[in-house]
Amino acid sequence: MVRFFPLLVLVFIGAGLAIGMLRGAGKNDYQSPLLGKKLADFSVPILLDDEQEGEGDFSSKMLAGKPAFINAFASWCEGCLAEHQTLMKLAAYGKVRIYGLAWKDKPEAVTEYLNKNGNPFTSVGLDASGKTTVALGLSGVPESFVIDKNGIVVFHFRSAITDEVLEKTILPLVEKLNND
Amino acid sequence: MISHLKLIASVVSLSLLLLICAPCNYSYALTIDEPLPDRIEEQRAKELFYDIRCVVCAGEAIADSPAEVARDMRHNVREMIAAGKSDSEIKEELVGKYGDYILMKPPLKSGTLVLWLAPWAMLLLAIAWFVVSLYRKSRTIK
């Protein structure tokens, strides 16, 4: 019986690893350390704007005072394209302003992307260099945040949002924030 | 015949290895990191880069990673050094943004205890089994 011991250990470890790896995308399993904290100050040039007509910067100041949904995306990012229709749906509900942060992208490419796929954003800022990456705790794109009217991060999602996440988490959350 | 199999096996494993690395060759813009003008500060930066994990390429430090996020982190670390922050302040700030896993050596806490002890436990188990099997062998040899 003892001679089976190493084999059993191997099977045990293998099973543990398999279960761990098959559990699916792990990025959102980690509790984001940003939850409950105020979103960091940041400022990048405005690319497209419905509200301010190009005045001022796309910044944390601009977001202040009301709940907001912030989406970091890029025209070259496949996951961003995959979630785009979900963002359009969120925009169609009209319950929260959606702000787009184009990350590591070019103005013409972003404009083309939004013309082609639809524009759910109230405002779009462009971070071409990556100065907001660490400030906002970005691991890449797509990444989404919801902040309350005080700028506190109440939702942080590190992959493409799905219709399920929209319906089960984002919409109820936005509803709650709007009623506060 | 065997040498053909070995060749095929090595080609297949090399391709698999390259495939695994593929997501990490995801750079939109090839830019060169600008070193700090102060040589001592730049040296500190280079050492810190080995302590910080790349969030995109699991297992790699930002020192080695070609990912854009790693590049931004390196830039950010350099900025913090130039602003006079200490190594521990820099690490603390990154942990504040990304969590404990951002450090290559996660701190010793109750959550990470299993992580730290598991390899030792497995080594001990292996040695114990080895000793036991030697003992059993020696008993059967008359």
Short mmCIF file of C-alpha atoms in Angstrom, two decimals:
data_model
loop_
_atom_site.label_atom_id
_atom_site.label_comp_id
_atom_site.label_asym_id
_atom_site.label_seq_id
_atom_site.Cartn_x
_atom_site.Cartn_y
_atom_site.Cartn_z
CA MET A 1 0.00 0.00 0.00
CA VAL A 2 2.88 2.35 0.81
CA ARG A 3 4.17 2.07 -2.72
CA PHE A 4 1.02 3.86 -3.95
CA PHE A 5 1.74 6.81 -1.70
CA PRO A 6 3.67 8.96 -4.22
CA LEU A 7 1.03 8.27 -6.86
CA LEU A 8 -1.73 9.30 -4.47
CA VAL A 9 0.11 12.50 -3.59
CA LEU A 10 0.49 13.24 -7.31
CA VAL A 11 -3.21 12.61 -7.96
CA PHE A 12 -4.15 14.77 -4.98
CA ILE A 13 -1.97 17.66 -6.12
CA GLY A 14 -3.15 17.22 -9.70
CA ALA A 15 -6.79 17.35 -8.62
CA GLY A 16 -6.16 20.45 -6.55
CA LEU A 17 -4.49 22.19 -9.47
CA ALA A 18 -7.19 21.11 -11.91
CA ILE A 19 -9.97 22.43 -9.69
CA GLY A 20 -8.11 25.69 -9.19
CA MET A 21 -7.44 26.19 -12.88
CA LEU A 22 -10.87 25.13 -14.09
CA ARG A 23 -12.63 27.58 -11.81
CA GLY A 24 -12.41 30.10 -14.61
CA ALA A 25 -11.16 33.69 -15.02
CA GLY A 26 -9.52 34.49 -11.73
CA LYS A 27 -8.92 38.20 -12.18
CA ASN A 28 -12.16 39.18 -10.47
CA ASP A 29 -11.77 36.65 -7.66
CA TYR A 30 -9.33 38.97 -5.97
CA GLN A 31 -11.17 41.48 -3.85
CA SER A 32 -10.10 44.78 -5.33
CA PRO A 33 -8.19 46.87 -2.79
CA LEU A 34 -9.74 49.95 -4.37
CA LEU A 35 -13.24 49.21 -3.07
CA GLY A 36 -14.31 51.64 -0.40
CA LYS A 37 -11.57 54.11 -1.29
CA LYS A 38 -11.89 57.35 -3.18
CA LEU A 39 -10.91 57.04 -6.83
CA ALA A 40 -7.44 58.54 -7.31
CA ASP A 41 -7.02 61.96 -8.87
CA PHE A 42 -6.22 61.83 -12.54
CA SER A 43 -6.41 64.08 -15.57
CA VAL A 44 -6.08 63.39 -19.27
CA PRO A 45 -7.10 65.30 -22.39
CA ILE A 46 -10.72 65.10 -23.48
CA LEU A 47 -11.22 63.35 -26.77
CA LEU A 48 -14.98 63.46 -27.23
CA ASP A 49 -17.54 65.23 -25.11
CA ASP A 50 -21.30 65.55 -25.01
CA GLU A 51 -21.43 67.81 -21.99
CA GLN A 52 -18.57 70.23 -21.79
CA GLU A 53 -17.83 71.00 -25.43
CA GLY A 54 -14.17 70.24 -25.05
CA GLU A 55 -13.58 72.53 -22.08
CA GLY A 56 -11.29 71.31 -19.37
CA ASP A 57 -9.80 67.88 -18.96
CA PHE A 58 -11.20 64.40 -18.59
CA SER A 59 -10.49 64.13 -14.90
CA SER A 60 -11.59 62.97 -11.50
CA LYS A 61 -12.85 66.52 -10.90
CA MET A 62 -15.17 66.21 -13.86
CA LEU A 63 -16.68 63.08 -12.30
CA ALA A 64 -17.34 64.63 -8.90
CA GLY A 65 -20.78 64.98 -7.36
CA LYS A 66 -22.72 62.21 -9.03
CA PRO A 67 -22.48 58.45 -9.47
CA ALA A 68 -20.50 57.42 -12.53
CA PHE A 69 -19.53 54.36 -14.52
CA ILE A 70 -15.99 54.53 -15.81
CA ASN A 71 -14.80 52.19 -18.52
CA ALA A 72 -11.19 51.84 -19.56
CA PHE A 73 -11.04 50.57 -23.13
CA ALA A 74 -9.01 50.63 -26.34
CA SER A 75 -9.84 50.30 -30.03
CA TRP A 76 -7.27 47.51 -30.37
CA CYS A 77 -8.65 45.48 -27.47
CA GLU A 78 -10.72 42.40 -28.29
CA GLY A 79 -12.28 42.07 -24.86
CA CYS A 80 -13.45 45.69 -25.14
CA LEU A 81 -15.20 44.93 -28.40
CA ALA A 82 -16.82 41.90 -26.76
CA GLU A 83 -18.32 43.97 -23.96
CA HIS A 84 -19.23 46.96 -26.10
CA GLN A 85 -22.85 45.98 -26.67
CA THR A 86 -23.32 45.48 -22.94
CA LEU A 87 -22.05 49.04 -22.47
CA MET A 88 -24.52 50.23 -25.12
CA LYS A 89 -27.29 48.52 -23.14
CA LEU A 90 -26.17 50.22 -19.95
CA ALA A 91 -26.18 53.56 -21.75
CA ALA A 92 -29.67 52.86 -23.12
CA TYR A 93 -31.01 52.47 -19.56
CA GLY A 94 -30.01 56.06 -18.99
CA LYS A 95 -29.52 55.50 -15.25
CA VAL A 96 -25.86 56.41 -15.01
CA ARG A 97 -23.36 58.46 -16.96
CA ILE A 98 -20.72 56.31 -18.62
CA TYR A 99 -17.27 57.79 -19.00
CA GLY A 100 -14.80 56.20 -21.36
CA LEU A 101 -11.08 56.25 -20.79
CA ALA A 102 -9.29 55.31 -23.98
CA TRP A 103 -6.04 53.66 -22.89
CA LYS A 104 -2.86 53.52 -24.93
CA ASP A 105 -4.72 54.48 -28.05
CA LYS A 106 -4.74 57.02 -30.88
CA PRO A 107 -7.46 59.67 -31.35
CA GLU A 108 -8.37 58.61 -34.91
CA ALA A 109 -8.54 54.95 -33.92
CA VAL A 110 -10.82 55.67 -30.97
CA THR A 111 -13.15 57.87 -33.03
CA GLU A 112 -13.34 55.24 -35.75
CA TYR A 113 -14.02 52.50 -33.19
CA LEU A 114 -16.89 54.46 -31.64
CA ASN A 115 -18.35 55.49 -34.99
CA LYS A 116 -18.31 51.88 -36.07
CA ASN A 117 -19.61 50.22 -32.90
CA GLY A 118 -21.67 52.92 -31.26
CA ASN A 119 -20.80 55.40 -28.54
CA PRO A 120 -22.16 54.72 -25.06
CA PHE A 121 -19.98 57.40 -23.47
CA THR A 122 -21.00 60.79 -22.16
CA SER A 123 -17.37 61.77 -22.38
CA VAL A 124 -14.19 60.13 -23.63
CA GLY A 125 -10.70 60.91 -22.40
CA LEU A 126 -7.48 59.68 -23.93
CA ASP A 127 -4.57 58.37 -21.91
CA ALA A 128 -2.02 57.77 -24.64
CA SER A 129 0.99 57.33 -22.39
CA GLY A 130 -0.34 55.26 -19.52
CA LYS A 131 -0.12 57.91 -16.79
CA THR A 132 -3.41 56.73 -15.31
CA THR A 133 -2.51 53.04 -15.22
CA VAL A 134 -1.10 52.76 -11.72
CA ALA A 135 -3.12 55.69 -10.34
CA LEU A 136 -6.33 53.87 -11.18
CA GLY A 137 -4.95 50.41 -10.42
CA LEU A 138 -5.49 49.24 -13.98
CA SER A 139 -4.33 45.76 -14.96
CA GLY A 140 -5.15 46.40 -18.59
CA VAL A 141 -8.30 46.83 -20.65
CA PRO A 142 -11.20 46.39 -20.45
CA GLU A 143 -11.68 47.44 -16.89
CA SER A 144 -14.70 49.11 -15.30
CA PHE A 145 -15.45 51.08 -12.16
CA VAL A 146 -18.54 52.46 -10.52
CA ILE A 147 -18.12 55.40 -8.16
CA ASP A 148 -20.74 56.94 -5.91
CA LYS A 149 -21.43 60.66 -5.74
CA ASN A 150 -18.53 61.07 -3.29
CA GLY A 151 -16.08 59.45 -5.63
CA ILE A 152 -15.81 56.23 -3.61
CA VAL A 153 -15.20 53.11 -5.68
CA VAL A 154 -18.10 50.71 -5.13
CA PHE A 155 -17.49 48.37 -8.05
CA HIS A 156 -14.29 47.35 -9.83
CA PHE A 157 -14.35 44.77 -12.61
CA ARG A 158 -11.13 43.64 -14.24
CA SER A 159 -12.42 41.96 -17.37
CA ALA A 160 -15.12 42.37 -20.01
CA ILE A 161 -18.52 42.96 -18.45
CA THR A 162 -21.28 40.64 -19.55
CA ASP A 163 -25.05 41.06 -19.73
CA GLU A 164 -25.21 38.91 -16.62
CA VAL A 165 -22.95 41.22 -14.64
CA LEU A 166 -24.94 44.14 -15.98
CA GLU A 167 -28.27 42.76 -14.83
CA LYS A 168 -27.22 41.09 -11.60
CA THR A 169 -24.71 43.58 -10.26
CA ILE A 170 -24.39 46.89 -12.11
CA LEU A 171 -28.04 47.88 -12.60
CA PRO A 172 -29.08 47.15 -8.99
CA LEU A 173 -26.01 49.01 -7.76
CA VAL A 174 -26.74 52.05 -9.92
CA GLU A 175 -30.36 51.97 -8.74
CA LYS A 176 -29.19 52.04 -5.13
CA LEU A 177 -26.72 54.87 -5.77
CA ASN A 178 -29.35 56.96 -7.49
CA ASN A 179 -31.69 56.57 -4.53
CA ASP A 180 -29.15 57.61 -1.93
CA MET B 1 12.79 5.78 -34.36
CA ILE B 2 13.17 6.91 -30.74
CA SER B 3 15.20 9.94 -31.83
CA HIS B 4 12.34 10.97 -34.15
CA LEU B 5 9.89 10.76 -31.27
CA LYS B 6 12.23 12.81 -29.09
CA LEU B 7 12.50 15.44 -31.81
CA ILE B 8 8.74 15.66 -32.24
CA ALA B 9 8.30 15.83 -28.46
CA SER B 10 10.76 18.68 -28.13
CA VAL B 11 9.23 20.62 -31.02
CA VAL B 12 5.74 20.19 -29.54
CA SER B 13 6.82 21.24 -26.05
CA LEU B 14 8.72 24.25 -27.38
CA SER B 15 5.65 25.36 -29.36
CA LEU B 16 3.45 24.95 -26.30
CA LEU B 17 5.93 26.99 -24.29
CA LEU B 18 5.87 29.76 -26.89
CA LEU B 19 2.06 29.67 -27.00
CA ILE B 20 1.91 30.15 -23.25
CA CYS B 21 4.15 33.19 -23.60
CA ALA B 22 2.05 34.62 -26.42
CA PRO B 23 -0.32 36.80 -24.32
CA CYS B 24 2.70 38.53 -22.89
CA ASN B 25 3.94 39.76 -26.25
CA TYR B 26 0.97 42.05 -26.30
CA SER B 27 2.56 45.46 -26.69
CA TYR B 28 0.78 48.15 -28.60
CA ALA B 29 3.64 50.59 -28.72
CA LEU B 30 7.28 49.63 -28.52
CA THR B 31 8.84 52.22 -26.29
CA ILE B 32 12.10 52.17 -24.43
CA ASP B 33 12.08 52.76 -20.70
CA GLU B 34 13.78 55.99 -19.75
CA PRO B 35 16.26 55.40 -16.94
CA LEU B 36 16.53 57.87 -14.06
CA PRO B 37 19.36 60.37 -14.48
CA ASP B 38 20.72 59.57 -11.01
CA ARG B 39 22.65 56.28 -11.23
CA ILE B 40 22.03 55.27 -7.63
CA GLU B 41 18.32 55.92 -7.97
CA GLU B 42 18.21 53.97 -11.22
CA GLN B 43 19.96 51.08 -9.52
CA ARG B 44 17.34 51.13 -6.76
CA ALA B 45 14.65 51.15 -9.42
CA LYS B 46 16.15 48.13 -11.21
CA GLU B 47 16.27 46.18 -7.96
CA LEU B 48 12.70 47.08 -7.06
CA PHE B 49 11.54 45.90 -10.47
CA TYR B 50 12.45 42.37 -9.45
CA ASP B 51 10.25 42.60 -6.36
CA ILE B 52 7.10 43.60 -8.20
CA ARG B 53 4.91 41.15 -10.05
CA CYS B 54 3.57 41.79 -13.53
CA VAL B 55 -0.23 41.62 -13.29
CA VAL B 56 -0.54 40.50 -16.89
CA CYS B 57 2.19 37.89 -17.18
CA ALA B 58 1.80 35.61 -14.19
CA GLY B 59 5.07 34.63 -12.57
CA GLU B 60 7.14 37.39 -14.15
CA ALA B 61 8.49 40.43 -12.40
CA ILE B 62 8.02 43.83 -14.02
CA ALA B 63 11.78 43.75 -14.59
CA ASP B 64 11.34 41.12 -17.29
CA SER B 65 7.85 41.68 -18.62
CA PRO B 66 7.21 43.21 -22.05
CA ALA B 67 3.61 44.08 -21.11
CA GLU B 68 2.43 47.68 -21.31
CA VAL B 69 1.14 47.63 -17.75
CA ALA B 70 4.58 46.54 -16.55
CA ARG B 71 6.12 49.44 -18.43
CA ASP B 72 3.72 51.88 -16.78
CA MET B 73 4.57 50.39 -13.38
CA ARG B 74 8.28 50.77 -13.99
CA HIS B 75 7.71 54.39 -14.95
CA ASN B 76 5.62 54.91 -11.84
CA VAL B 77 8.25 53.32 -9.57
CA ARG B 78 10.91 55.57 -11.09
CA GLU B 79 8.70 58.60 -10.47
CA MET B 80 8.20 57.61 -6.85
CA ILE B 81 11.93 57.11 -6.31
CA ALA B 82 12.65 60.51 -7.84
CA ALA B 83 9.99 61.99 -5.53
CA GLY B 84 11.92 60.67 -2.55
CA LYS B 85 9.76 57.71 -1.53
CA SER B 86 11.39 54.76 0.22
CA ASP B 87 11.25 51.19 -1.12
CA SER B 88 8.70 50.18 1.49
CA GLU B 89 6.54 53.23 0.77
CA ILE B 90 6.59 52.37 -2.92
CA LYS B 91 5.65 48.75 -2.26
CA GLU B 92 2.92 49.84 0.13
CA GLU B 93 1.43 52.14 -2.44
CA LEU B 94 1.39 49.43 -5.11
CA VAL B 95 -0.17 46.96 -2.68
CA GLY B 96 -2.78 49.64 -1.94
CA LYS B 97 -3.70 49.71 -5.63
CA TYR B 98 -3.34 46.07 -6.60
CA GLY B 99 -3.32 43.94 -3.49
CA ASP B 100 -0.73 41.69 -1.85
CA TYR B 101 -0.20 39.60 -4.95
CA ILE B 102 1.59 42.53 -6.64
CA LEU B 103 4.70 41.66 -4.67
CA MET B 104 6.81 38.74 -5.86
CA LYS B 105 7.19 37.74 -2.22
CA PRO B 106 3.77 38.04 -0.65
CA PRO B 107 3.95 39.05 3.00
CA LEU B 108 3.75 36.36 5.64
CA LYS B 109 0.15 36.56 6.81
CA SER B 110 -2.42 33.97 7.82
CA GLY B 111 -3.71 33.96 4.25
CA THR B 112 -0.33 33.35 2.72
CA LEU B 113 0.95 30.95 5.35
CA VAL B 114 -0.26 27.93 3.39
CA LEU B 115 1.47 29.29 0.31
CA TRP B 116 4.78 29.58 2.12
CA LEU B 117 4.60 26.30 4.03
CA ALA B 118 3.20 24.04 1.32
CA PRO B 119 6.47 23.49 -0.60
CA TRP B 120 8.29 22.67 2.64
CA ALA B 121 5.52 20.33 3.68
CA MET B 122 5.74 18.53 0.35
CA LEU B 123 9.52 18.26 0.64
CA LEU B 124 9.18 16.78 4.11
CA LEU B 125 6.61 14.31 2.86
CA ALA B 126 8.91 13.29 0.03
CA ILE B 127 11.84 12.75 2.38
CA ALA B 128 9.67 10.85 4.83
CA TRP B 129 8.44 8.53 2.09
CA PHE B 130 11.97 8.01 0.81
CA VAL B 131 13.21 7.10 4.28
CA VAL B 132 10.30 4.74 4.86
CA SER B 133 10.82 2.97 1.55
CA LEU B 134 14.55 2.57 2.24
CA TYR B 135 13.72 1.07 5.61
CA ARG B 136 11.28 -1.37 4.00
CA LYS B 137 13.83 -2.33 1.35
CA SER B 138 16.51 -2.94 3.90
CA ARG B 139 14.15 -5.20 5.81
CA THR B 140 13.48 -7.41 2.80
CA ILE B 141 17.14 -7.89 1.98
CA LYS B 142 18.26 -10.73 4.20
#
